[in-house]
mmCIF file with all atom_site columns, C-alpha atoms and ligand atoms in Angstrom:
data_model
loop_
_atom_site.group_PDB
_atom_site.id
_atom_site.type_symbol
_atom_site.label_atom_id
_atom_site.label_alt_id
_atom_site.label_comp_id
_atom_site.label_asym_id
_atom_site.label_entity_id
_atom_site.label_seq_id
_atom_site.pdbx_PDB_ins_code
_atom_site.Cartn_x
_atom_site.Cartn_y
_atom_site.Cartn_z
_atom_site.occupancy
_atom_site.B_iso_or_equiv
_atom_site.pdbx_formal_charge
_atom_site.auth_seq_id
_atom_site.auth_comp_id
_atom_site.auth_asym_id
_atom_site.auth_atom_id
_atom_site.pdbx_PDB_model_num
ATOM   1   C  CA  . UNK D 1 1   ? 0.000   0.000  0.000  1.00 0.00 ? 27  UNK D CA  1
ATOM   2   C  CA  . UNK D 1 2   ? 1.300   3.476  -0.898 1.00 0.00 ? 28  UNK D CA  1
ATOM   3   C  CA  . UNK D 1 3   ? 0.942   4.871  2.710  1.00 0.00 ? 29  UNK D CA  1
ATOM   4   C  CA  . UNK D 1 4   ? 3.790   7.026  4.066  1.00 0.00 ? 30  UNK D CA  1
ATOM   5   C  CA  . UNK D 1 5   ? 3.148   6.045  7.445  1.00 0.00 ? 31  UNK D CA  1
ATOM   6   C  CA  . UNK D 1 6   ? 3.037   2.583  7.069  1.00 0.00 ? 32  UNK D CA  1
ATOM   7   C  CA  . UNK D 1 7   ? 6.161   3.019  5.089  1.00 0.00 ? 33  UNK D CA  1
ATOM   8   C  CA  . UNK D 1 8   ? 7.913   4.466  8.124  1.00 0.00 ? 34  UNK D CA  1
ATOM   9   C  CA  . UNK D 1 9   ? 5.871   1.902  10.552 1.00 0.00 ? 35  UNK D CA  1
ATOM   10  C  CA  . UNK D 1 10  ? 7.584   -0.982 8.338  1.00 0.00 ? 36  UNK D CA  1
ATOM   11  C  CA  . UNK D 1 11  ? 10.998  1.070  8.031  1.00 0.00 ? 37  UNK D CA  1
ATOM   12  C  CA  . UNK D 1 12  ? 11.052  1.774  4.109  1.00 0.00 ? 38  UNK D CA  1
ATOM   13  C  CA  . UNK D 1 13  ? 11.209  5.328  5.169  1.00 0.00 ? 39  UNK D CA  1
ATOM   14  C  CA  . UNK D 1 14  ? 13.164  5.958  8.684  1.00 0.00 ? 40  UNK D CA  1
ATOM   15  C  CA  . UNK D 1 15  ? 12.126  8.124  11.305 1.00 0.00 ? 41  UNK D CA  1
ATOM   16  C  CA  . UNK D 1 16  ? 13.378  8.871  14.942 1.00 0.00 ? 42  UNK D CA  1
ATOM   17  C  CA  . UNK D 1 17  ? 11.242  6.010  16.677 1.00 0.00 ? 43  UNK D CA  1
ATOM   18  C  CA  . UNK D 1 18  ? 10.207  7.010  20.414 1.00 0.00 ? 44  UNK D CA  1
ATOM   19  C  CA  . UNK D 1 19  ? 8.457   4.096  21.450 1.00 0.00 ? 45  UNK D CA  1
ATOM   20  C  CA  . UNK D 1 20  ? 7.231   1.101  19.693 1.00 0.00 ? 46  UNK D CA  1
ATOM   21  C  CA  . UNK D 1 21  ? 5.422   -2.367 21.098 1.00 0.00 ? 47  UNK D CA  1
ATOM   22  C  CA  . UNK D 1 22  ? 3.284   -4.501 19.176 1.00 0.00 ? 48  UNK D CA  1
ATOM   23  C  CA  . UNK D 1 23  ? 0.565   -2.374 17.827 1.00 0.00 ? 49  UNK D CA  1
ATOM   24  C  CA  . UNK D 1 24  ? 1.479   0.890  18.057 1.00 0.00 ? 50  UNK D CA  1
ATOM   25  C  CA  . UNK D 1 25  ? 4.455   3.307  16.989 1.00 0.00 ? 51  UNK D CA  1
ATOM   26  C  CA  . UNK D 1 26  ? 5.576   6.693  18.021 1.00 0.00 ? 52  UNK D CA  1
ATOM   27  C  CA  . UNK D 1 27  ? 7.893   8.769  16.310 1.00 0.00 ? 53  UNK D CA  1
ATOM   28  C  CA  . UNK D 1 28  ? 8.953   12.601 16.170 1.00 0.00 ? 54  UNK D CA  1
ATOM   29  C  CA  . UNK D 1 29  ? 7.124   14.893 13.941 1.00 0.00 ? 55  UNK D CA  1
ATOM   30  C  CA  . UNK D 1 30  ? 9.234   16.240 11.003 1.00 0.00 ? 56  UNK D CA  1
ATOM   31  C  CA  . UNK D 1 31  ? 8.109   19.639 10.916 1.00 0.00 ? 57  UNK D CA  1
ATOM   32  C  CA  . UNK D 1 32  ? 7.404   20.149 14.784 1.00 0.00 ? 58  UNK D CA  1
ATOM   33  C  CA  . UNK D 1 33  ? 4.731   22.236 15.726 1.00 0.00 ? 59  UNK D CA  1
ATOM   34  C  CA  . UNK D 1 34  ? 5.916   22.413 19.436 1.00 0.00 ? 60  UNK D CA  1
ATOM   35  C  CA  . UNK D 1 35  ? 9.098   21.629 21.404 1.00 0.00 ? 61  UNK D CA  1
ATOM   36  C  CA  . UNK D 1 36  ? 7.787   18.315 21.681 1.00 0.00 ? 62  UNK D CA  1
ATOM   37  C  CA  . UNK D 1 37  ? 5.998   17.040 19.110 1.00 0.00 ? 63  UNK D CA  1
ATOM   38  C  CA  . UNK D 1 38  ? 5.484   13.244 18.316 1.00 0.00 ? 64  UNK D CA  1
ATOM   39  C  CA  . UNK D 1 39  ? 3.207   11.396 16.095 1.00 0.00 ? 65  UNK D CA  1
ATOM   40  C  CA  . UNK D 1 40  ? 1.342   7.975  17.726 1.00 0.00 ? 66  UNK D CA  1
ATOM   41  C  CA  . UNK D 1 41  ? -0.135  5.854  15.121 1.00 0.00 ? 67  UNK D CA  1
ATOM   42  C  CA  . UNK D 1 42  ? -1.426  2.143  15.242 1.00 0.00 ? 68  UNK D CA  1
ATOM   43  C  CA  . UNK D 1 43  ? 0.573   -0.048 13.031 1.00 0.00 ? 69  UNK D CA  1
ATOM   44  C  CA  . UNK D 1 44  ? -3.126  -1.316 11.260 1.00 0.00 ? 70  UNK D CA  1
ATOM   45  C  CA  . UNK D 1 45  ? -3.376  1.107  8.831  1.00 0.00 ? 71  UNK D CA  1
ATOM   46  C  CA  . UNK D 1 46  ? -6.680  2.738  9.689  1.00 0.00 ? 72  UNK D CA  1
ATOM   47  C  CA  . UNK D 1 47  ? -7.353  5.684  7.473  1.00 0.00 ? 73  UNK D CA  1
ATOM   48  C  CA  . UNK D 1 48  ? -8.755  8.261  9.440  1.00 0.00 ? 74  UNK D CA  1
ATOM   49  C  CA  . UNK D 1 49  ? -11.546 8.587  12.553 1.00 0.00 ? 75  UNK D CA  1
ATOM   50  C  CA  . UNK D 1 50  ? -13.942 7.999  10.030 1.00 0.00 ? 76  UNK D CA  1
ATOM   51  C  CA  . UNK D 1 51  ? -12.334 4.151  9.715  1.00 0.00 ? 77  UNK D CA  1
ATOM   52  C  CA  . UNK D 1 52  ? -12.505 3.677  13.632 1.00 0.00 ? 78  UNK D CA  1
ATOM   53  C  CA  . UNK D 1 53  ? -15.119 0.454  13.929 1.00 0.00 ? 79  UNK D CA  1
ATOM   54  C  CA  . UNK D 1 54  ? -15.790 -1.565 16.611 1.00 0.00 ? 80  UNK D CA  1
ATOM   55  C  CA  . UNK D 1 55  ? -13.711 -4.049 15.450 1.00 0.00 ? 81  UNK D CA  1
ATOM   56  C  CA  . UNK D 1 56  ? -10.460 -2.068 15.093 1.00 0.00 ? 82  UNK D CA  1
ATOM   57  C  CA  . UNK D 1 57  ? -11.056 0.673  17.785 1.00 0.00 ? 83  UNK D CA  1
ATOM   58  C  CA  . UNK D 1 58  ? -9.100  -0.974 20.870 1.00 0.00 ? 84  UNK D CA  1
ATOM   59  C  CA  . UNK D 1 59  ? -6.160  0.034  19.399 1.00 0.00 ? 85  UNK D CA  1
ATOM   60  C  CA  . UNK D 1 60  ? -7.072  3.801  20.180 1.00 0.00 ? 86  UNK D CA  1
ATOM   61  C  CA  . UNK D 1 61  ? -7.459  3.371  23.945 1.00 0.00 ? 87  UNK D CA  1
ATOM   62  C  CA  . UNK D 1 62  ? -4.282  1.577  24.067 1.00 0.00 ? 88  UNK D CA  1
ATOM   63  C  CA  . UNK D 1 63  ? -2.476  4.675  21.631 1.00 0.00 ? 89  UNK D CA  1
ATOM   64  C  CA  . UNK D 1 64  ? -3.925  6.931  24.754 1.00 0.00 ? 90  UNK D CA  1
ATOM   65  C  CA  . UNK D 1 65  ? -1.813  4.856  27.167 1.00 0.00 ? 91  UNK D CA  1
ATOM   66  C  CA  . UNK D 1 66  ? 0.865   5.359  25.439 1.00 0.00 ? 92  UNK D CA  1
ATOM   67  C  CA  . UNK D 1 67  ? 0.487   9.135  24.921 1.00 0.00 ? 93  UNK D CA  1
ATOM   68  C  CA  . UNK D 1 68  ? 0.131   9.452  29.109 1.00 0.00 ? 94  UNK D CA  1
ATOM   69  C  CA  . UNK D 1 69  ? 3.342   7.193  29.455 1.00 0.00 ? 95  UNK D CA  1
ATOM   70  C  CA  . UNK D 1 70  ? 5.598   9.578  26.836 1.00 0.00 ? 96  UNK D CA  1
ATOM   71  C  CA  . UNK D 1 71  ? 4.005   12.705 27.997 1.00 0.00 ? 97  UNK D CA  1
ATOM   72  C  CA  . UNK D 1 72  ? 5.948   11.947 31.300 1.00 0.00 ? 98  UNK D CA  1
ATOM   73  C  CA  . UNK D 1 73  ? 8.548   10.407 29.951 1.00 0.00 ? 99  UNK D CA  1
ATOM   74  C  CA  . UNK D 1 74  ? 9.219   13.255 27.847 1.00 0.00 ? 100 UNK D CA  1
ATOM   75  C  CA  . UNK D 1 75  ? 8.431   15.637 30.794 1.00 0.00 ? 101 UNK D CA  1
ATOM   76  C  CA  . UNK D 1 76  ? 5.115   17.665 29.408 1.00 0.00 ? 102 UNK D CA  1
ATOM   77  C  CA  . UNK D 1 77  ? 3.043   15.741 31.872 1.00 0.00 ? 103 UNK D CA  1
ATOM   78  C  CA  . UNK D 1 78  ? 3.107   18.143 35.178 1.00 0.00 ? 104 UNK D CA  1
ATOM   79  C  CA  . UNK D 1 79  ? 2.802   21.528 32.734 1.00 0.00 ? 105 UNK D CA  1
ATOM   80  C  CA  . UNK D 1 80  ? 0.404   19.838 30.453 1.00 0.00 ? 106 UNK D CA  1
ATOM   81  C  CA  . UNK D 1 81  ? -0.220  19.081 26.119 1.00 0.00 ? 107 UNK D CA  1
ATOM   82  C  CA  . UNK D 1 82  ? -2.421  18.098 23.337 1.00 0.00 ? 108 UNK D CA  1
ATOM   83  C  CA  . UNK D 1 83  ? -3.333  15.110 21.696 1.00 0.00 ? 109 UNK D CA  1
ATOM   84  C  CA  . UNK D 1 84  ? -5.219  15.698 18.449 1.00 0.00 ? 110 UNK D CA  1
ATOM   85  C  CA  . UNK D 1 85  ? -6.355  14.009 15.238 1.00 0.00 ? 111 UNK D CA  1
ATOM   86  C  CA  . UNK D 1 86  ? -7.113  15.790 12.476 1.00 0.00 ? 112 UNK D CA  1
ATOM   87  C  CA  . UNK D 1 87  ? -9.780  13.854 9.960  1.00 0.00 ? 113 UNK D CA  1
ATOM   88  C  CA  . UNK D 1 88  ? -10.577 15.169 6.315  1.00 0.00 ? 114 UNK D CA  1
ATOM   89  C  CA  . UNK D 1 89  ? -10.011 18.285 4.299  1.00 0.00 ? 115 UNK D CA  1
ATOM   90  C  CA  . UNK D 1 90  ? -11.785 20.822 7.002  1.00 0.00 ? 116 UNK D CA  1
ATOM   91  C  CA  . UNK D 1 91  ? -9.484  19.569 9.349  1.00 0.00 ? 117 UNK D CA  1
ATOM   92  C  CA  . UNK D 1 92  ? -6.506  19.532 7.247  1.00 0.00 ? 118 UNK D CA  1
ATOM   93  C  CA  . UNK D 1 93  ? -5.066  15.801 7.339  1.00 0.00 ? 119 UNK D CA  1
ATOM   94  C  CA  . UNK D 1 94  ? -2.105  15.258 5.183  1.00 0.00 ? 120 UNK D CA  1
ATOM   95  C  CA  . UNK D 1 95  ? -1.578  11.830 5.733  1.00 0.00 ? 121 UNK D CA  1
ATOM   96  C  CA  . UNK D 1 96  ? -4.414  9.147  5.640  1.00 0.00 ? 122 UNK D CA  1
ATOM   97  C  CA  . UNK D 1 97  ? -3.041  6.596  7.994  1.00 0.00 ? 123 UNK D CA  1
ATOM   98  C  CA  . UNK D 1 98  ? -4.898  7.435  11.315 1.00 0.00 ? 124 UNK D CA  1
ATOM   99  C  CA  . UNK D 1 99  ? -2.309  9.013  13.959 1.00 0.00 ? 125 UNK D CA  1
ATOM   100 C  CA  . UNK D 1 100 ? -2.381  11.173 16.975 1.00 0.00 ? 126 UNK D CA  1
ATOM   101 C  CA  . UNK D 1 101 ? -0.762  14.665 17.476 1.00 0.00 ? 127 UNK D CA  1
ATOM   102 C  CA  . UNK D 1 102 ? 1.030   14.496 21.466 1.00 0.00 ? 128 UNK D CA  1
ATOM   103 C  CA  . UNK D 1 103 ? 2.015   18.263 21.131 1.00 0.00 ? 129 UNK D CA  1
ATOM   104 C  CA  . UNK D 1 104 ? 3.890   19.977 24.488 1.00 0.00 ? 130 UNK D CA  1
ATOM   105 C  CA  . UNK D 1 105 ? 6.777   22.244 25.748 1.00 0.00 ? 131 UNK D CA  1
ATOM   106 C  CA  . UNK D 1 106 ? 5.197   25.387 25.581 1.00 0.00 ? 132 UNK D CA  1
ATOM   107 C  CA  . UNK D 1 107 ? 1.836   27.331 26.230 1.00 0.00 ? 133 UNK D CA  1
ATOM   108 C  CA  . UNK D 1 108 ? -0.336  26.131 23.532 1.00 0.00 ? 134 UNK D CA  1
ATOM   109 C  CA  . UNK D 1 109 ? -2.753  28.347 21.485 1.00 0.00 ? 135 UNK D CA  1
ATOM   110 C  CA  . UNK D 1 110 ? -6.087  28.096 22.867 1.00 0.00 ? 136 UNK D CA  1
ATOM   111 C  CA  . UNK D 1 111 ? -8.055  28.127 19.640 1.00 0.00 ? 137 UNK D CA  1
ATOM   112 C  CA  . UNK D 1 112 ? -8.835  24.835 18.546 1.00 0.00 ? 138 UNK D CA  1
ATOM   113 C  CA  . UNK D 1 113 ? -10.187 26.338 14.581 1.00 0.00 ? 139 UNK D CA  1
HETATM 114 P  P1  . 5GP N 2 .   ? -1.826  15.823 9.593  1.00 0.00 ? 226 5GP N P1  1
HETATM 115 O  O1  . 5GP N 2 .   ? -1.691  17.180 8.945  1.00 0.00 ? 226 5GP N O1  1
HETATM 116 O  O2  . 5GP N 2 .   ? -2.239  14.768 8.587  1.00 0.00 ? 226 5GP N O2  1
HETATM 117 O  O3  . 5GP N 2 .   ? -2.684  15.826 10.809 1.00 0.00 ? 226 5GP N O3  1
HETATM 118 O  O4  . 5GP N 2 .   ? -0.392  15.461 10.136 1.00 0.00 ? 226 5GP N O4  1
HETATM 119 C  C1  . 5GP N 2 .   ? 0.594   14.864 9.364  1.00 0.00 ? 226 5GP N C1  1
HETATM 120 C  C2  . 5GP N 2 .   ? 1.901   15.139 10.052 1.00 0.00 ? 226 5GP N C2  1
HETATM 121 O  O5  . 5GP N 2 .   ? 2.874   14.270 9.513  1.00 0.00 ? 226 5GP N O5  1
HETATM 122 C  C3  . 5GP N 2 .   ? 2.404   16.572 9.878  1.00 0.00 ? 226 5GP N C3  1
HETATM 123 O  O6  . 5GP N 2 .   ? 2.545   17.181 11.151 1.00 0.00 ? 226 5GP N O6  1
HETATM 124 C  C4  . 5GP N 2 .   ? 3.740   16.385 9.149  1.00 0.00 ? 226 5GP N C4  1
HETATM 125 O  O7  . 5GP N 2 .   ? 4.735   17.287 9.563  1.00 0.00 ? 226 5GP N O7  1
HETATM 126 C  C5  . 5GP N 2 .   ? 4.105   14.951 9.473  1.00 0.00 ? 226 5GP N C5  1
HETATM 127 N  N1  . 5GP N 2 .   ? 4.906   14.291 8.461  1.00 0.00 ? 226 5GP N N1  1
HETATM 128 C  C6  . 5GP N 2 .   ? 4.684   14.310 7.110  1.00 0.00 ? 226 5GP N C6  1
HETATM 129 N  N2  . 5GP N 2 .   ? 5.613   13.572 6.475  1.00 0.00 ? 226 5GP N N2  1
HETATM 130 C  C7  . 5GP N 2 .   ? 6.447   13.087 7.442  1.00 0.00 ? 226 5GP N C7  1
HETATM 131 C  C8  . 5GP N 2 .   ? 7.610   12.250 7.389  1.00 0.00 ? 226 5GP N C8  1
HETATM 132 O  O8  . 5GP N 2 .   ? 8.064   11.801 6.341  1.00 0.00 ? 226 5GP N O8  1
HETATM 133 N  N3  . 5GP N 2 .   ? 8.203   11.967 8.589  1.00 0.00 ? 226 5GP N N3  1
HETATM 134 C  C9  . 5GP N 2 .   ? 7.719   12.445 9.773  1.00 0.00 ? 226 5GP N C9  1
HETATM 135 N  N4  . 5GP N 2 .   ? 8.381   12.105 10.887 1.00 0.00 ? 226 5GP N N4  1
HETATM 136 N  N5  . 5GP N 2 .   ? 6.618   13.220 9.849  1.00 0.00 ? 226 5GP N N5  1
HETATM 137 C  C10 . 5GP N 2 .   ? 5.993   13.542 8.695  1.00 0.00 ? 226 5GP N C10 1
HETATM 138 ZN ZN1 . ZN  N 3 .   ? -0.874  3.306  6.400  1.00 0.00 ? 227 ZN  N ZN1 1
#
């Protein structure tokens, strides 16, 4: 499948890996938005929220562990962040391989659109 992030997922195209186990991987944005700025994505490809079933939807409770585990580990925690997914044109995804946002560092803008 022509998906960039499963292409990075499978290691075609590299990427600076923060935390990986058997159905999800993390890695750092390439154009950060925020001092600390990582993608999470499942290793499934799932599209976009508009893919999330109940059949493949575990997978995002288990991404939001793993957000709460690098937010300390990356020491946004105690100051606080943002974990987003953007879905579709409005909301401007790029990449159609479902992934999470874990932005942090700094004071984040409070508009959301
Ligand atoms: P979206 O706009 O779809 O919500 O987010 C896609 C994100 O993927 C963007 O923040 C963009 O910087 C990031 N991105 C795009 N291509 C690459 C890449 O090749 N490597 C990494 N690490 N991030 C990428
Ligand atoms: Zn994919």
């Amino acid at each position: 499948m022509d998906c960039l992030f499963c292409k990075i997922i499978n290691g075609e195209i590299p990427s600076k890996k923060v935390y990986e186990d058997d159905s999800v991987y993390a890695f750092y944005d390439i154009a950060p938005m925020a001092p600390v700025h990582v993608l999470i994505v499942p290793k499934t490809h799932i599209a976009s929220v508009n893919e999330v079933t109940a059949e493949n939807s575990a997978v995002i409770s288990h991404i939001y562990e793993v957000a709460a585990k690098l937010a300390k580990e990356l020491g946004i925690a105690d100051e606080g962040y943002r974990v987003v997914t953007n879905c579709g044109a409005n909301a401007g995804q790029t990449v159609f391989h479902l992934h999470f946002h874990l932005l942090g560092g700094t004071k984040l803008k409070v508009e959301m659109c």
